[in-house]
Coordinates of C-alpha atoms and ligand atoms in Angstrom, one line a residue:
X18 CA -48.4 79.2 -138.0
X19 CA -44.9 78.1 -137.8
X20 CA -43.0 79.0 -140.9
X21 CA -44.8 80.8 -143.5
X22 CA -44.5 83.4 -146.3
X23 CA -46.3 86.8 -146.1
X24 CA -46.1 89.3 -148.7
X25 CA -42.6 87.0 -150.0
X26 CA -41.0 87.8 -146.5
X27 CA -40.3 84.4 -144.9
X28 CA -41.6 84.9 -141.2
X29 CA -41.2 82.5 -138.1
X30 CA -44.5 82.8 -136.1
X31 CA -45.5 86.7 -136.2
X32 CA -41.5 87.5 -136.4
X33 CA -39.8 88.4 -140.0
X34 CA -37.1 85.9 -140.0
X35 CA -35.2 88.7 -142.0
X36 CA -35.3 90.8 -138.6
X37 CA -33.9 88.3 -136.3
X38 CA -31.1 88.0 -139.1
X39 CA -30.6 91.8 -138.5
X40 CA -30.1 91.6 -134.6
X41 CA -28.6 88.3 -134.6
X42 CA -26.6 87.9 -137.8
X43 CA -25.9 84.3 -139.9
X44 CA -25.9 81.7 -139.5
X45 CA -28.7 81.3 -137.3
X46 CA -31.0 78.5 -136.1
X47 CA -34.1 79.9 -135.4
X48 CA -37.0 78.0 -133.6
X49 CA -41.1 78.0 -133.3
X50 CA -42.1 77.0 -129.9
X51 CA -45.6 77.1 -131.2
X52 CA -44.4 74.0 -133.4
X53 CA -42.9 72.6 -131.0
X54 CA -46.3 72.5 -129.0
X55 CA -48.7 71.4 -132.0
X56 CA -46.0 68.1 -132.3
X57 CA -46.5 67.5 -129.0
X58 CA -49.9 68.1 -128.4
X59 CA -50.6 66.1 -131.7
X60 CA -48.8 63.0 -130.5
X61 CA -49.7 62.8 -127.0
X62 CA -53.8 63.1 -127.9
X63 CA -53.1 60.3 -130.5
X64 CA -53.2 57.8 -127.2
X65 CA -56.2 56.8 -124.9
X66 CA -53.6 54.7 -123.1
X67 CA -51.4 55.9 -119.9
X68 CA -48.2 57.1 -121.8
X69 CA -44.9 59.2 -121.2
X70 CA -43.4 60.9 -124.1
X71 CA -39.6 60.9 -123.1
X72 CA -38.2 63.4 -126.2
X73 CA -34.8 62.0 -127.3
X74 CA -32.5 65.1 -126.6
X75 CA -30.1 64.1 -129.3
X76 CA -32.1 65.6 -131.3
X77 CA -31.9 69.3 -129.9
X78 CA -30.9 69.7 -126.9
X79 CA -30.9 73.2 -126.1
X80 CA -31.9 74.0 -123.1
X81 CA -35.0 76.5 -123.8
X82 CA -36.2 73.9 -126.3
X83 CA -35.7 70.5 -123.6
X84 CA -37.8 73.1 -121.2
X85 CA -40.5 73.5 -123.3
X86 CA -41.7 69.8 -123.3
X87 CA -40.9 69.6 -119.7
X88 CA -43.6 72.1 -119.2
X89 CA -46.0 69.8 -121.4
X90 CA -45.2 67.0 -119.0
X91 CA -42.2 65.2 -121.4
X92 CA -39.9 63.2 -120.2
X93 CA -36.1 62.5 -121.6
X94 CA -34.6 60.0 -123.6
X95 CA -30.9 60.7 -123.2
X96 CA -27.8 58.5 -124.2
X97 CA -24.7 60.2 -122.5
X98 CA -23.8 61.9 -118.5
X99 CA -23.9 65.3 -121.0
X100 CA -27.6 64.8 -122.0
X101 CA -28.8 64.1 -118.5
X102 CA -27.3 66.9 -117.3
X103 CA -28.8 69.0 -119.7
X104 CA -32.2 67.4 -119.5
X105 CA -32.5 67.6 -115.6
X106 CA -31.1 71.2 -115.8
X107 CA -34.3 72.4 -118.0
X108 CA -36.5 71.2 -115.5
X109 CA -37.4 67.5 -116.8
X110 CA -38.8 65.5 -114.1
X111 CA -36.1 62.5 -113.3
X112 CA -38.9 59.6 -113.4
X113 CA -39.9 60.5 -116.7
X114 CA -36.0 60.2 -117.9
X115 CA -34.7 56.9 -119.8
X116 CA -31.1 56.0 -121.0
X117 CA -30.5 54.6 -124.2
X118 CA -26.8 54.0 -125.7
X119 CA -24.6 50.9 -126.4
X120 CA -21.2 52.2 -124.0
X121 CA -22.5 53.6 -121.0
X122 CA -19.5 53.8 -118.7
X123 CA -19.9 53.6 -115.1
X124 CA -19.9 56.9 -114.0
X125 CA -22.8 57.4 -116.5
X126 CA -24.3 54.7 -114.6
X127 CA -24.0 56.3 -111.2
X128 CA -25.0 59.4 -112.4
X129 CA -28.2 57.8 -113.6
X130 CA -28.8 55.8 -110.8
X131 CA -28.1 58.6 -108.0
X132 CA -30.5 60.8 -109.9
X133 CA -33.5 58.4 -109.6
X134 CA -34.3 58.1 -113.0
X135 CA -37.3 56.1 -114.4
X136 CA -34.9 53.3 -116.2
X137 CA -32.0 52.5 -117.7
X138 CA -32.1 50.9 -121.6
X139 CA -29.8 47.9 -121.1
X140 CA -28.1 46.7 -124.7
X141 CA -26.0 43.8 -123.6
X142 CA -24.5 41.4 -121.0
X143 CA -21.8 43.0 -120.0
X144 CA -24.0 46.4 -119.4
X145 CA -26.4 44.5 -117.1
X146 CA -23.7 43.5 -115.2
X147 CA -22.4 46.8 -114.9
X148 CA -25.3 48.1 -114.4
X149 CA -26.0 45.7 -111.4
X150 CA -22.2 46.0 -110.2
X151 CA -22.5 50.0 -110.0
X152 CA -26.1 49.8 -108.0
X153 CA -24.5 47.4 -105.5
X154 CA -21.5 50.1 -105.0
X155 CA -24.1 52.3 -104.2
X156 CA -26.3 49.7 -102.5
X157 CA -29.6 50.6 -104.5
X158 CA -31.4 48.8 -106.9
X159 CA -31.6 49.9 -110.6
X160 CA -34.5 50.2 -112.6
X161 CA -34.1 48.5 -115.9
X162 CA -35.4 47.6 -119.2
X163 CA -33.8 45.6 -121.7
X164 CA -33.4 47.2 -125.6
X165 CA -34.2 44.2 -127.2
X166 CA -33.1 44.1 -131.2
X167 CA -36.3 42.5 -133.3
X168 CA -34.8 42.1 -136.3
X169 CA -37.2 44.3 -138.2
X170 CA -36.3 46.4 -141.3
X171 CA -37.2 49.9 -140.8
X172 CA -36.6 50.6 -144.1
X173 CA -34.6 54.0 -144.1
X174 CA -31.6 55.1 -144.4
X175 CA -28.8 52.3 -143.6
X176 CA -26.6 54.9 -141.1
X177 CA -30.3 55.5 -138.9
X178 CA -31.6 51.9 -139.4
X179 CA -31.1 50.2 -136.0
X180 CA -33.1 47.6 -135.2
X181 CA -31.5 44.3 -137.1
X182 CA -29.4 41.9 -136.4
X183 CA -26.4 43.2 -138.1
X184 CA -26.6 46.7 -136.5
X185 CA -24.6 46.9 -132.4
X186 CA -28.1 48.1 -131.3
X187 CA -30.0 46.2 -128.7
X188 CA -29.6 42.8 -127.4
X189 CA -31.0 40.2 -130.1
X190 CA -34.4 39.0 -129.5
X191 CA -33.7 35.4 -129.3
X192 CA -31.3 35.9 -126.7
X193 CA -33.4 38.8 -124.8
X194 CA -35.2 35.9 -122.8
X195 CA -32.3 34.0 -121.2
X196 CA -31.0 38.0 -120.4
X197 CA -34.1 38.5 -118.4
X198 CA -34.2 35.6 -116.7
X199 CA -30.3 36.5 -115.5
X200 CA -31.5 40.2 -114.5
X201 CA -34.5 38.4 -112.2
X202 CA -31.1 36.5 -110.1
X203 CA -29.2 39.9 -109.8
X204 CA -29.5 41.5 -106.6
X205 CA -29.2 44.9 -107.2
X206 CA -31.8 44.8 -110.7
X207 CA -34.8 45.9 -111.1
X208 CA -37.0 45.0 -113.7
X209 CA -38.9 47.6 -115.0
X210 CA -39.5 47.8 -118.8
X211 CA -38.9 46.2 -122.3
X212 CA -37.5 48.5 -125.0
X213 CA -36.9 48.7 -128.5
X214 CA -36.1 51.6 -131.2
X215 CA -35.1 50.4 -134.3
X216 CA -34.7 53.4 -136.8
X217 CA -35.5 57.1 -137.6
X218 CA -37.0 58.9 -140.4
X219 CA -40.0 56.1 -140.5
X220 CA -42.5 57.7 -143.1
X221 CA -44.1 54.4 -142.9
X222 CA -45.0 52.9 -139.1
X223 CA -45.8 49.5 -139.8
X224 CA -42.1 48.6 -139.2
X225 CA -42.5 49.3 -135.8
X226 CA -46.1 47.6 -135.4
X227 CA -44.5 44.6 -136.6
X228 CA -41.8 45.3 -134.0
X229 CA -44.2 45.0 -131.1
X230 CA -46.0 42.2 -131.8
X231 CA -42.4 40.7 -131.7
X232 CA -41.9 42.4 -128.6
X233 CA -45.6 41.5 -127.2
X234 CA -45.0 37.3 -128.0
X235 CA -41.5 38.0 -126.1
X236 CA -43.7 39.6 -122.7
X237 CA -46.1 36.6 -122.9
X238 CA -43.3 33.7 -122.7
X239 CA -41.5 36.1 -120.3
X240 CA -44.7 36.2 -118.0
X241 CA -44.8 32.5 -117.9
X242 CA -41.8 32.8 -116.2
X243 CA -42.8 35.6 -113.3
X244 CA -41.3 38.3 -115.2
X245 CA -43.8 41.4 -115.7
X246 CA -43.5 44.9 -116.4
X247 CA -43.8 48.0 -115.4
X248 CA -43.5 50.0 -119.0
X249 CA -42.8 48.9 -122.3
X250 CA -40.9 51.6 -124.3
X251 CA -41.6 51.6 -128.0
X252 CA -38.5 53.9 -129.1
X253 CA -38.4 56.9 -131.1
X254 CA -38.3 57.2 -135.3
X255 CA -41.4 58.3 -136.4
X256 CA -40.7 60.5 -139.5
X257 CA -41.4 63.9 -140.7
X258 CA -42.1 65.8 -144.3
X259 CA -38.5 66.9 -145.5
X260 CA -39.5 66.9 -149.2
X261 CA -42.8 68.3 -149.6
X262 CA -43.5 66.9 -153.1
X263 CA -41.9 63.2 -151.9
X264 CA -42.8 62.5 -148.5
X265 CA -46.1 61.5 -146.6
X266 CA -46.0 62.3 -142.8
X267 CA -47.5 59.2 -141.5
X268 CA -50.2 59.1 -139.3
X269 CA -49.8 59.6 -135.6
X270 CA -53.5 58.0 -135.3
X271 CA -52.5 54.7 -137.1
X272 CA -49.7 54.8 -135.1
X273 CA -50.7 54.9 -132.2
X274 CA -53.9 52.6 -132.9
X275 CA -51.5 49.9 -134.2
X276 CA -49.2 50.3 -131.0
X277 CA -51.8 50.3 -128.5
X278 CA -53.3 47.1 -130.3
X279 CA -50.0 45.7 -129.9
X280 CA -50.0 45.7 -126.3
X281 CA -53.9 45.7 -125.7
X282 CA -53.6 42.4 -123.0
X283 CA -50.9 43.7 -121.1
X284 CA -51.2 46.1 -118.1
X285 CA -48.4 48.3 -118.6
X286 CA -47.7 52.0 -119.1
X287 CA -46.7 53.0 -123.0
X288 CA -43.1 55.3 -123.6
X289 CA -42.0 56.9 -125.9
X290 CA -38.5 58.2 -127.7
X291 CA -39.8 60.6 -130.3
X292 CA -37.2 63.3 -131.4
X293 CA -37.4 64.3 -134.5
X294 CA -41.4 64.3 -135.1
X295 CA -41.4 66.9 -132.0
X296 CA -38.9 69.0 -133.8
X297 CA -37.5 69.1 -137.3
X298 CA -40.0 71.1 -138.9
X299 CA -39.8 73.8 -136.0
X300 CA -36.6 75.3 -136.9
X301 CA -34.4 76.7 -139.8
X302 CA -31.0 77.4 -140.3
X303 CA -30.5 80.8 -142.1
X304 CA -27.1 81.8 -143.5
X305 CA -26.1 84.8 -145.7
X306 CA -25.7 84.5 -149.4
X307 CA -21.9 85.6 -149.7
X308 CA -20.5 84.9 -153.3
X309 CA -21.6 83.6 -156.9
X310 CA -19.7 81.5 -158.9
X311 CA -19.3 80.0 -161.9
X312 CA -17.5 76.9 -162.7
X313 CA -17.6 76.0 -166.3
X314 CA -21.5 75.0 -166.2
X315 CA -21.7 75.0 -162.7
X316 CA -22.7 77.7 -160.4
X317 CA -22.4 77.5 -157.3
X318 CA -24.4 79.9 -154.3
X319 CA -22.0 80.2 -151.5
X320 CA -23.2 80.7 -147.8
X321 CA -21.7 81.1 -144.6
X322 CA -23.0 77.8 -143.4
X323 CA -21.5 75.2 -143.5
X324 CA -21.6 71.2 -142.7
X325 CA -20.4 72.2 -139.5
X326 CA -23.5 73.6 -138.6
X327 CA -25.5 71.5 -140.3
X328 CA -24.2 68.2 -141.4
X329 CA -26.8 66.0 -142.3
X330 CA -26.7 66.8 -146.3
X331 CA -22.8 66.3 -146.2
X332 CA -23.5 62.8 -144.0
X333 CA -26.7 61.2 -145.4
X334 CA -27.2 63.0 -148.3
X335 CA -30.6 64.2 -147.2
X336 CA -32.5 66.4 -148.6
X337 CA -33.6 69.7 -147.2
X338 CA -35.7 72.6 -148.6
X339 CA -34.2 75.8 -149.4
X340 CA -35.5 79.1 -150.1
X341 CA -35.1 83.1 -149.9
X342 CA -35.9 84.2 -146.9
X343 CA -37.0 87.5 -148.9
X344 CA -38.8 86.4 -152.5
X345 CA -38.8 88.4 -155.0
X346 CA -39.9 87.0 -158.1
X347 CA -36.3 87.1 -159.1
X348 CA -35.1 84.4 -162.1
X349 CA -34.7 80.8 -160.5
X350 CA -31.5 79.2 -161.2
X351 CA -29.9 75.8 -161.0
X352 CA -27.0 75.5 -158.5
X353 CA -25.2 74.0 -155.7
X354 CA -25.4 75.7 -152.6
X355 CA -22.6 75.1 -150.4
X356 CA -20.8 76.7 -147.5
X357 CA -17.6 77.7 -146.6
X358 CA -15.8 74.2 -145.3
X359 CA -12.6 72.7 -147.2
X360 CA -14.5 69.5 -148.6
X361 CA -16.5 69.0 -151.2
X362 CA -18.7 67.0 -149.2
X363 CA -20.2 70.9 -147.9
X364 CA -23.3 71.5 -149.6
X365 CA -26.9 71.8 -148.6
X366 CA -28.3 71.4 -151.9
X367 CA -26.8 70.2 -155.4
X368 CA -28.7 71.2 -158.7
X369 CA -30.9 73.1 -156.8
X370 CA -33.5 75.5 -158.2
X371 CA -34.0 78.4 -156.3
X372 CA -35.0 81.9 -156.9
X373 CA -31.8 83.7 -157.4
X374 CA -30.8 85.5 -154.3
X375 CA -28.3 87.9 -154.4
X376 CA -25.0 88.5 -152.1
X377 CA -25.8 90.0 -148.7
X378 CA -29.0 88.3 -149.0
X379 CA -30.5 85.4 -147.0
X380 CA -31.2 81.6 -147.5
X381 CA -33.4 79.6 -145.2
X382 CA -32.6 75.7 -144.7
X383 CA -35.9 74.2 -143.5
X384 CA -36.2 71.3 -141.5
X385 CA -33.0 72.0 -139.6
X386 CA -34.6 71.5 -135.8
X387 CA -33.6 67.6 -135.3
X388 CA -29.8 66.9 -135.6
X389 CA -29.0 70.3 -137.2
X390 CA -27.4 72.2 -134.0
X391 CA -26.8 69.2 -132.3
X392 CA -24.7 67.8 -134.7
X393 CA -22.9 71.1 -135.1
X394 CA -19.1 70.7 -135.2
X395 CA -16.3 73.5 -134.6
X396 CA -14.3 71.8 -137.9
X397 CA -11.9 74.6 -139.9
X398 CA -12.5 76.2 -136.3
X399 CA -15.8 78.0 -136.8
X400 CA -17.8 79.0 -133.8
X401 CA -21.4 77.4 -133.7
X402 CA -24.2 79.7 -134.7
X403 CA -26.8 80.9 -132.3
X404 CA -29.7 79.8 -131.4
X405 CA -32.8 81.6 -131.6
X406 CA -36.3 80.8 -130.0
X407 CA -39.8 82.6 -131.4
X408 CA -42.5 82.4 -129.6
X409 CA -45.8 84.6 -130.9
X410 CA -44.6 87.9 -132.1
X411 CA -41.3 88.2 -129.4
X412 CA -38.0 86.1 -130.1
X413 CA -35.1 85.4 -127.6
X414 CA -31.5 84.4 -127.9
X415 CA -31.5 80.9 -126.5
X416 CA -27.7 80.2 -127.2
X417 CA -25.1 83.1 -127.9
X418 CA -22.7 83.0 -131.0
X419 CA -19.9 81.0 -129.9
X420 CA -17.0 83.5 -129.8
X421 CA -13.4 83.1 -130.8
X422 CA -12.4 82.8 -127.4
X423 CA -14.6 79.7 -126.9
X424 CA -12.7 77.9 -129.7
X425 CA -10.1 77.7 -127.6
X426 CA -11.7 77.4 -124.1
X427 CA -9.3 74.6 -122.0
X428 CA -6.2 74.6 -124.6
X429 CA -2.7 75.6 -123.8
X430 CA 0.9 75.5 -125.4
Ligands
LIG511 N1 -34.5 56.6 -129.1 C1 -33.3 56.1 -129.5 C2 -32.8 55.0 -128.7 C3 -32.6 56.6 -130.5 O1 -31.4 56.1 -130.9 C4 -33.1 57.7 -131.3 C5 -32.4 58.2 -132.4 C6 -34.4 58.2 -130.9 C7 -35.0 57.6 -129.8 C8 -35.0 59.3 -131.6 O2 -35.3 59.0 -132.9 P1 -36.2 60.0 -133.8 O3 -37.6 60.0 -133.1 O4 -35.6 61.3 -133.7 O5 -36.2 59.4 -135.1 N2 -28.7 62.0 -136.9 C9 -29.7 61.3 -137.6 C10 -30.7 60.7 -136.7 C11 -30.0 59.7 -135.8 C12 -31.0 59.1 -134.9 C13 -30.4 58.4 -133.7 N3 -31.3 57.8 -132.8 C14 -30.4 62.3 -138.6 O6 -30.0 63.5 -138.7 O7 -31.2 61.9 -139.4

């Protein structure tokens, strides 16, 4: 009972979305905990094998929200100094943390390394010998894995598709051997895992099936050589229902059946990266309907969102679902609905039909809880909405409208 109508008022949980609008204002992201939950409940019973489930912060990294998968047991996928911070801040236990990213710089790595965590994602030479230079500066060893590149099409969108050759992700799987058996000779390396990720937005898994049996033949010829491990790391991307007449949410069963098959002879512990299965459909971004307009044939449904505060229609076209937060059997029309920005990139819907919805009103953008306030920008200096957490029939402020006085928080003249 995440997001639902009753009597045409759009409600999050047991809380009219219409009055969180009242006491918070627009725009808004507001999030189901209880969603939050279900996603995590539902993927972590999909495995009979040990398994960590590290959720990739990038995807929302508010602190309330990080917190509530801590207290399920998650771990943390992070990729920058920023989201460890914020991951060990919300209580996430450092073991269960792992660090992806292509440009770690050393203090990342010293951060990582002081803090204990599980392992870091290695994606090239010159990273592993960082890696092993900054642990001997601080005479420890550091747990590693290697993100290896398979060379797999996930077949999504090109700017999220990251595991083939031509993408700076991952070291490439023919050369991942010769990099293992150079970690083994470093003094200050630990081997730990294997890892691999190589998109998002997967509606369909068997991308990353076909990934580790890639990965699996790599283990084998590496175990002939004395390397084993600890953890393999299948990565994150595992897709969610944007357009409910277009997409099929695949099935976390198969899934996990086809992963765990995978890696049925080796004796290691399953991770995983998932971000936005956990929490895309738990959140919306509600914005006030401000003006109508008519250009020639076009009308246009201006908000006072923007792709500031959510960019992913402007960046990768995607679609999401809009609707009245209050229906009212109103006359639908066919529109753009854009926000406030100076580009004409800012829209979060074009042709759209939606019930007409009047100025002063309100619009909800659904599936805005992966990459929505995460991605949020201050561009045409507008302070990033506020955050809002539901969980049951309460609701709590889990981020404060950013003020004017933030916009300028560290400048002078
Ligand atoms: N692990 C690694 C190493 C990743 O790079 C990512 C996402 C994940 C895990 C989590 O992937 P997920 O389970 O959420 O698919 N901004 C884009 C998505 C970028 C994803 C980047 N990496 C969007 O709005 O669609």
């Amino acid at each position: 009972m995440d997001f639902h109508y009753k009597d045409g008022q759009l409600y999050a949980e047991d809380v009219k979305v219409k009055e969180i609008v009242k006491e918070v204002g627009t725009p808004v992201y507001i999030y189901s905990k209880a969603h939050f939950v279900e996603q995590f409940n539902k993927f972590d019973k999909a495995f009979k094998r040990e398994h960590t489930i590290s959720f990739a912060v990038k995807a929302n990294s508010n602190l309330a929200v990080i917190n509530v998968f801590a207290k399920l047991g998650a771990g943390a996928d992070i990729v920058s100094k920023g989201e460890l911070f914020r991951a060990l801040k919300a209580g996430v236990d450092a073991k269960k943390i792992v660090f992806s990213g292509v440009a770690k710089r050393d203090d990342e790595i010293e951060y990582a390394i002081e803090n204990d965590i599980m392992m870091i994602n290695v994606e090239s030479e010159d990273e592993l010998e960082a890696v092993n230079r900054v642990a001997q500066k601080l005479s420890k060893k550091a747990r590693i894995s290697l993100r290896v590149n398979p060379d797999v099409d996930p077949k999504t969108h090109p700017y999220i598709s990251t595991g083939l050759k031509k993408n700076k992700f991952g070291v490439p799987h023919n050369e991942a051997f010769d990099l293992y058996l150079k970690a083994k000779e470093l003094p200050n390396i630990e081997i730990y895992g294997i890892q691999f990720h190589i998109g998002s937005q997967l509606l369909d898994t068997k991308p990353i099936y076909d990934a580790s049996l890639k990965i699996a033949e790599l283990m084998r010829a590496l175990s002939d050589k004395g390397i084993e491990f600890k953890v393999v790391d299948v990565g994150g991307g595992v897709g969610i229902v944007y357009n409910e007449e277009e997409d099929k949410e695949p099935s976390i069963d198969d899934y996990a059946k086809q992963v765990e098959e995978a890696f049925k002879d080796f004796n290691i512990k399953l991770v995983f990266e998932p971000g936005r299965f956990l929490v895309g459909n738990g959140g919306i971004l509600v914005s006030e309907v401000i003006y109508h307009k008519t250009n020639g044939d076009k009308k246009f449904l201006i908000v006072d969102a923007g792709m500031n505060d959510l960019l992913r229609p402007s960046l990768y076209n995607a679609y999401h679902k809009i609707a009245p937060v209050e229906k009212q059997n109103r006359e639908e029309i066919v529109c753009d609905i854009v926000g406030p920005i100076c580009e004409t990139g800012d829209f979060f819907g074009r042709d759209y039909k939606i019930e007409d919805v009047p100025n002063g009103e309100y619009i909800a953008v659904f599936s805005a809880g992966a990459y929505g306030f995460t991605m949020a920008s201050n561009y045409n200096s507008r302070p990033r909405p506020a955050e809002v957490l539901v969980d049951g029939d309460s609701f709590r402020v889990v981020r404060e409208r950013e003020t004017l006085e933030d916009l300028i928080k560290g400048e002078t003249i």
